Amino acid sequence: KAGVTQTPRYLIKTRGQQVTLSCSPISGHRSVSWYQQTPGQGLQFLFEYFSETQRNKGNFPGRFSGRQFSNSRSEMNVSTLELGDSALYLCASSLVPGFNEQFFGPGTRLTVL
Amino acid sequence: DQQVKQNSPSLSVQEGRISILNCDYTNSMFDYFLWYKKYPAEGPTFLISISSIKDKNEDGRFTVFLNKSAKHLSLHIVPSQPGDSAVYFCAASAGNNAGNMLTFGGGTRLMVKP
């Protein structure tokens, strides 16, 4: 069974630009969560999607948004990029939300110059 | 306000000995706890979890202990192997409405020396 895939793996953008990251969950998994990892703040929850609906959202500004498609694939978008948005963005999937093991993808490394 | 803390940024252990990684939390609403292992350039890998109705869960060489009154959990790895060298994160979840929203600690880098 293929794992969680994230594209692209690496990305370089400049301040003010916008970026879209993609996540394909494990086949059959319907819940997708996004996390941001930075050296200063660690791993922080961004948002969670299930059945194309956002279930939970972390404490991030409105510049961070996401969506989920009917095939459970998910995208997240960051608009008006800031230097502080440089981070590893991780996607995780599980069968359904709740007390289930979440499987993480390898992440997308975003660098904002 | 860090709700989940791993106070030891690093830990060095000899191969074959026990590794004990600790984690403290402050939010009383947390009722499900997980440990993840992370290698560089990879996403975290699930290791073991425990519900707040239990105080111990074992899976092979890995055992997690939960002390709810102290708001403390620990991961024991016995015996430690060089392949266990990685960064370990504890994470917590608060109830069914939290879904898959996890609050992570800052991580502990474990080095197992041959």
mmCIF file of C-alpha atoms in Angstrom:
data_model
loop_
_atom_site.group_PDB
_atom_site.id
_atom_site.type_symbol
_atom_site.label_atom_id
_atom_site.label_comp_id
_atom_site.label_asym_id
_atom_site.label_seq_id
_atom_site.Cartn_x
_atom_site.Cartn_y
_atom_site.Cartn_z
ATOM 1 C CA LYS A 1 0.000 0.000 0.000
ATOM 2 C CA ALA A 2 1.477 3.371 -0.991
ATOM 3 C CA GLY A 3 2.099 5.822 1.815
ATOM 4 C CA VAL A 4 1.126 9.457 2.091
ATOM 5 C CA THR A 5 2.604 11.429 -0.771
ATOM 6 C CA GLN A 6 3.288 15.137 -0.782
ATOM 7 C CA THR A 7 4.237 17.333 -3.696
ATOM 8 C CA PRO A 8 6.408 19.149 -4.252
ATOM 9 C CA ARG A 9 9.109 18.000 -1.826
ATOM 10 C CA TYR A 10 11.017 21.271 -1.980
ATOM 11 C CA LEU A 11 9.898 24.751 -2.881
ATOM 12 C CA ILE A 12 11.525 28.181 -2.910
ATOM 13 C CA LYS A 13 9.355 31.279 -3.033
ATOM 14 C CA THR A 14 9.813 34.975 -2.380
ATOM 15 C CA ARG A 15 7.968 37.166 0.083
ATOM 16 C CA GLY A 16 4.515 38.180 -1.063
ATOM 17 C CA GLN A 17 4.007 35.196 -3.338
ATOM 18 C CA GLN A 18 1.482 32.483 -2.725
ATOM 19 C CA VAL A 19 2.017 28.724 -2.688
ATOM 20 C CA THR A 20 -0.099 25.578 -2.973
ATOM 21 C CA LEU A 21 1.005 22.275 -1.483
ATOM 22 C CA SER A 22 -0.590 18.943 -2.290
ATOM 23 C CA CYS A 23 -1.182 15.796 -0.246
ATOM 24 C CA SER A 24 -2.475 12.407 -1.356
ATOM 25 C CA PRO A 25 -3.526 10.247 1.604
ATOM 26 C CA ILE A 26 -3.175 6.511 1.886
ATOM 27 C CA SER A 27 -5.806 4.762 -0.193
ATOM 28 C CA GLY A 28 -8.995 4.437 1.844
ATOM 29 C CA HIS A 29 -8.032 7.126 4.336
ATOM 30 C CA ARG A 30 -10.572 9.921 4.493
ATOM 31 C CA SER A 31 -9.083 12.203 7.124
ATOM 32 C CA VAL A 32 -6.197 14.523 6.269
ATOM 33 C CA SER A 33 -4.376 16.828 8.665
ATOM 34 C CA TRP A 34 -1.687 19.410 8.037
ATOM 35 C CA TYR A 35 1.128 20.425 10.366
ATOM 36 C CA GLN A 36 3.898 23.010 10.228
ATOM 37 C CA GLN A 37 7.324 22.218 11.673
ATOM 38 C CA THR A 38 9.792 25.007 12.432
ATOM 39 C CA PRO A 39 12.896 25.021 14.636
ATOM 40 C CA GLY A 40 11.378 27.651 16.913
ATOM 41 C CA GLN A 41 7.769 26.493 17.275
ATOM 42 C CA GLY A 42 8.121 22.756 16.701
ATOM 43 C CA LEU A 43 5.262 20.784 15.188
ATOM 44 C CA GLN A 44 2.047 22.785 15.097
ATOM 45 C CA PHE A 45 -1.384 21.714 13.901
ATOM 46 C CA LEU A 46 -2.738 23.700 10.962
ATOM 47 C CA PHE A 47 -6.057 22.104 10.026
ATOM 48 C CA GLU A 48 -7.891 18.826 9.554
ATOM 49 C CA TYR A 49 -10.265 17.757 6.803
ATOM 50 C CA PHE A 50 -12.734 14.908 6.655
ATOM 51 C CA SER A 51 -15.291 14.323 3.930
ATOM 52 C CA GLU A 52 -14.320 17.604 2.257
ATOM 53 C CA THR A 53 -15.123 19.563 5.441
ATOM 54 C CA GLN A 54 -12.690 21.341 7.723
ATOM 55 C CA ARG A 55 -13.161 19.839 11.187
ATOM 56 C CA ASN A 56 -10.549 21.684 13.166
ATOM 57 C CA LYS A 57 -8.226 24.624 12.634
ATOM 58 C CA GLY A 58 -5.090 25.570 14.507
ATOM 59 C CA ASN A 59 -3.996 29.023 15.566
ATOM 60 C CA PHE A 60 -2.740 30.318 12.233
ATOM 61 C CA PRO A 61 -3.666 33.481 10.328
ATOM 62 C CA GLY A 62 -6.205 33.457 7.536
ATOM 63 C CA ARG A 63 -3.391 33.444 4.974
ATOM 64 C CA PHE A 64 -3.264 29.700 5.587
ATOM 65 C CA SER A 65 -6.132 27.827 4.002
ATOM 66 C CA GLY A 66 -6.862 24.365 2.756
ATOM 67 C CA ARG A 67 -9.377 22.163 1.092
ATOM 68 C CA GLN A 68 -10.137 18.516 0.509
ATOM 69 C CA PHE A 69 -11.458 16.955 -2.643
ATOM 70 C CA SER A 70 -13.970 14.143 -3.071
ATOM 71 C CA ASN A 71 -11.124 11.640 -3.564
ATOM 72 C CA SER A 72 -9.723 12.717 -0.137
ATOM 73 C CA ARG A 73 -6.710 14.437 -1.674
ATOM 74 C CA SER A 74 -5.976 17.720 0.042
ATOM 75 C CA GLU A 75 -4.264 20.977 -0.766
ATOM 76 C CA MET A 76 -3.116 23.786 1.457
ATOM 77 C CA ASN A 77 -2.488 27.313 0.317
ATOM 78 C CA VAL A 78 -0.449 30.086 1.878
ATOM 79 C CA SER A 79 -0.968 33.553 0.470
ATOM 80 C CA THR A 80 1.230 36.635 0.855
ATOM 81 C CA LEU A 81 4.202 34.595 2.011
ATOM 82 C CA GLU A 82 6.346 35.874 4.874
ATOM 83 C CA LEU A 83 9.891 34.874 5.814
ATOM 84 C CA GLY A 84 8.502 33.164 8.911
ATOM 85 C CA ASP A 85 6.475 30.783 6.763
ATOM 86 C CA SER A 86 9.679 28.929 5.901
ATOM 87 C CA ALA A 87 9.067 25.490 7.368
ATOM 88 C CA LEU A 88 8.507 21.818 6.751
ATOM 89 C CA TYR A 89 4.816 21.262 6.002
ATOM 90 C CA LEU A 90 3.638 17.792 6.901
ATOM 91 C CA CYS A 91 0.470 16.052 5.879
ATOM 92 C CA ALA A 92 -0.975 13.109 7.803
ATOM 93 C CA SER A 93 -3.837 10.792 6.978
ATOM 94 C CA SER A 94 -5.993 8.367 8.904
ATOM 95 C CA LEU A 95 -9.045 6.253 8.180
ATOM 96 C CA VAL A 96 -11.358 8.603 10.041
ATOM 97 C CA PRO A 97 -10.848 11.334 12.651
ATOM 98 C CA GLY A 98 -10.462 10.303 16.246
ATOM 99 C CA PHE A 99 -8.233 7.935 18.122
ATOM 100 C CA ASN A 100 -6.590 6.527 15.069
ATOM 101 C CA GLU A 101 -2.961 6.234 14.127
ATOM 102 C CA GLN A 102 -2.028 9.020 11.755
ATOM 103 C CA PHE A 103 0.428 8.293 8.956
ATOM 104 C CA PHE A 104 2.661 11.168 7.954
ATOM 105 C CA GLY A 105 4.063 12.006 4.557
ATOM 106 C CA PRO A 106 7.683 13.101 4.035
ATOM 107 C CA GLY A 107 6.729 16.772 4.012
ATOM 108 C CA THR A 108 7.253 19.745 1.738
ATOM 109 C CA ARG A 109 10.198 21.964 2.631
ATOM 110 C CA LEU A 110 9.188 25.562 1.874
ATOM 111 C CA THR A 111 11.824 28.284 1.849
ATOM 112 C CA VAL A 112 10.692 31.890 1.615
ATOM 113 C CA LEU A 113 13.367 34.374 0.522
ATOM 114 C CA ASP B 1 1.992 28.393 26.290
ATOM 115 C CA GLN B 2 3.442 24.936 25.733
ATOM 116 C CA GLN B 3 0.801 22.403 26.673
ATOM 117 C CA VAL B 4 3.085 19.443 25.956
ATOM 118 C CA LYS B 5 6.717 19.603 27.022
ATOM 119 C CA GLN B 6 9.688 17.357 26.523
ATOM 120 C CA ASN B 7 12.264 18.851 28.834
ATOM 121 C CA SER B 8 15.235 16.851 27.602
ATOM 122 C CA PRO B 9 16.299 17.987 24.140
ATOM 123 C CA SER B 10 18.710 15.065 23.852
ATOM 124 C CA LEU B 11 19.516 11.715 25.413
ATOM 125 C CA SER B 12 22.485 9.418 24.876
ATOM 126 C CA VAL B 13 22.263 5.715 25.753
ATOM 127 C CA GLN B 14 24.469 2.688 25.271
ATOM 128 C CA GLU B 15 23.223 -0.084 22.998
ATOM 129 C CA GLY B 16 21.357 -2.765 24.953
ATOM 130 C CA ARG B 17 20.454 -0.449 27.825
ATOM 131 C CA ILE B 18 17.102 1.145 28.547
ATOM 132 C CA SER B 19 16.109 4.480 27.019
ATOM 133 C CA ILE B 20 13.561 6.539 28.954
ATOM 134 C CA LEU B 21 12.012 9.544 27.260
ATOM 135 C CA ASN B 22 9.785 11.819 29.275
ATOM 136 C CA CYS B 23 6.887 14.098 28.469
ATOM 137 C CA ASP B 24 4.768 16.428 30.630
ATOM 138 C CA TYR B 25 1.457 18.042 29.786
ATOM 139 C CA THR B 26 -0.675 20.749 31.338
ATOM 140 C CA ASN B 27 -4.079 20.430 29.652
ATOM 141 C CA SER B 28 -6.432 18.233 31.708
ATOM 142 C CA MET B 29 -8.595 17.703 28.644
ATOM 143 C CA PHE B 30 -5.935 15.583 26.947
ATOM 144 C CA ASP B 31 -7.099 11.973 26.998
ATOM 145 C CA TYR B 32 -5.093 10.261 24.296
ATOM 146 C CA PHE B 33 -1.336 10.270 23.953
ATOM 147 C CA LEU B 34 1.000 9.132 21.199
ATOM 148 C CA TRP B 35 4.713 8.776 20.560
ATOM 149 C CA TYR B 36 6.233 9.359 17.151
ATOM 150 C CA LYS B 37 9.759 8.796 15.885
ATOM 151 C CA LYS B 38 11.263 11.032 13.226
ATOM 152 C CA TYR B 39 14.333 10.554 11.062
ATOM 153 C CA PRO B 40 15.799 13.498 9.120
ATOM 154 C CA ALA B 41 14.055 14.234 5.818
ATOM 155 C CA GLU B 42 11.152 11.925 6.714
ATOM 156 C CA GLY B 43 7.761 12.460 8.280
ATOM 157 C CA PRO B 44 7.101 11.242 11.837
ATOM 158 C CA THR B 45 6.372 7.538 12.233
ATOM 159 C CA PHE B 46 3.807 6.355 14.771
ATOM 160 C CA LEU B 47 5.287 4.218 17.542
ATOM 161 C CA ILE B 48 2.780 3.609 20.296
ATOM 162 C CA SER B 49 -0.219 5.245 21.935
ATOM 163 C CA ILE B 50 -2.141 5.151 25.190
ATOM 164 C CA SER B 51 -5.619 6.169 26.235
ATOM 165 C CA SER B 52 -6.156 7.965 29.529
ATOM 166 C CA ILE B 53 -8.134 4.999 30.836
ATOM 167 C CA LYS B 54 -4.908 2.994 30.934
ATOM 168 C CA ASP B 55 -1.634 3.552 32.727
ATOM 169 C CA LYS B 56 0.554 1.302 30.608
ATOM 170 C CA ASN B 57 0.726 0.041 27.049
ATOM 171 C CA GLU B 58 3.341 -2.305 25.611
ATOM 172 C CA ASP B 59 4.360 -3.099 22.071
ATOM 173 C CA GLY B 60 7.485 -5.176 21.718
ATOM 174 C CA ARG B 61 10.472 -3.198 22.930
ATOM 175 C CA PHE B 62 8.353 -0.084 23.481
ATOM 176 C CA THR B 63 6.308 0.636 26.604
ATOM 177 C CA VAL B 64 4.460 3.843 27.382
ATOM 178 C CA PHE B 65 3.520 4.736 30.962
ATOM 179 C CA LEU B 66 0.929 7.340 31.850
ATOM 180 C CA ASN B 67 0.653 9.041 35.243
ATOM 181 C CA LYS B 68 -2.494 11.150 35.019
ATOM 182 C CA SER B 69 -2.186 12.690 38.464
ATOM 183 C CA ALA B 70 1.287 13.963 37.597
ATOM 184 C CA LYS B 71 0.304 14.749 33.997
ATOM 185 C CA HIS B 72 3.366 12.818 32.906
ATOM 186 C CA LEU B 73 4.078 10.113 30.400
ATOM 187 C CA SER B 74 7.212 8.248 29.508
ATOM 188 C CA LEU B 75 8.409 5.988 26.722
ATOM 189 C CA HIS B 76 10.699 3.100 27.621
ATOM 190 C CA ILE B 77 12.741 1.365 24.942
ATOM 191 C CA VAL B 78 14.311 -1.916 26.020
ATOM 192 C CA PRO B 79 16.815 -2.920 24.782
ATOM 193 C CA SER B 80 17.932 0.162 22.887
ATOM 194 C CA GLN B 81 19.401 -0.381 19.425
ATOM 195 C CA PRO B 82 21.481 1.958 17.228
ATOM 196 C CA GLY B 83 18.570 2.057 14.741
ATOM 197 C CA ASP B 84 16.490 3.710 17.447
ATOM 198 C CA SER B 85 18.570 6.865 17.095
ATOM 199 C CA ALA B 86 16.087 9.516 15.982
ATOM 200 C CA VAL B 87 14.025 12.405 17.322
ATOM 201 C CA TYR B 88 11.075 11.284 19.442
ATOM 202 C CA PHE B 89 7.944 13.384 19.809
ATOM 203 C CA CYS B 90 5.137 12.902 22.267
ATOM 204 C CA ALA B 91 1.725 14.183 21.226
ATOM 205 C CA ALA B 92 -1.650 14.578 22.890
ATOM 206 C CA SER B 93 -5.249 14.795 21.781
ATOM 207 C CA ALA B 94 -8.245 16.223 23.658
ATOM 208 C CA GLY B 95 -11.449 14.269 23.162
ATOM 209 C CA ASN B 96 -13.435 13.117 20.155
ATOM 210 C CA ASN B 97 -14.174 16.632 18.958
ATOM 211 C CA ALA B 98 -10.455 17.208 18.605
ATOM 212 C CA GLY B 99 -10.407 14.622 15.860
ATOM 213 C CA ASN B 100 -6.883 14.234 14.665
ATOM 214 C CA MET B 101 -5.697 17.546 16.096
ATOM 215 C CA LEU B 102 -2.516 16.688 17.947
ATOM 216 C CA THR B 103 -0.455 18.913 20.219
ATOM 217 C CA PHE B 104 3.208 17.939 20.004
ATOM 218 C CA GLY B 105 6.094 18.325 22.403
ATOM 219 C CA GLY B 106 9.354 19.804 21.209
ATOM 220 C CA GLY B 107 11.045 16.454 20.705
ATOM 221 C CA THR B 108 13.956 14.568 22.267
ATOM 222 C CA ARG B 109 16.914 13.482 20.156
ATOM 223 C CA LEU B 110 17.916 9.956 21.164
ATOM 224 C CA MET B 111 21.399 8.707 20.324
ATOM 225 C CA VAL B 112 22.080 5.020 20.901
ATOM 226 C CA LYS B 113 25.798 4.284 20.890
ATOM 227 C CA PRO B 114 27.057 0.869 19.708
#
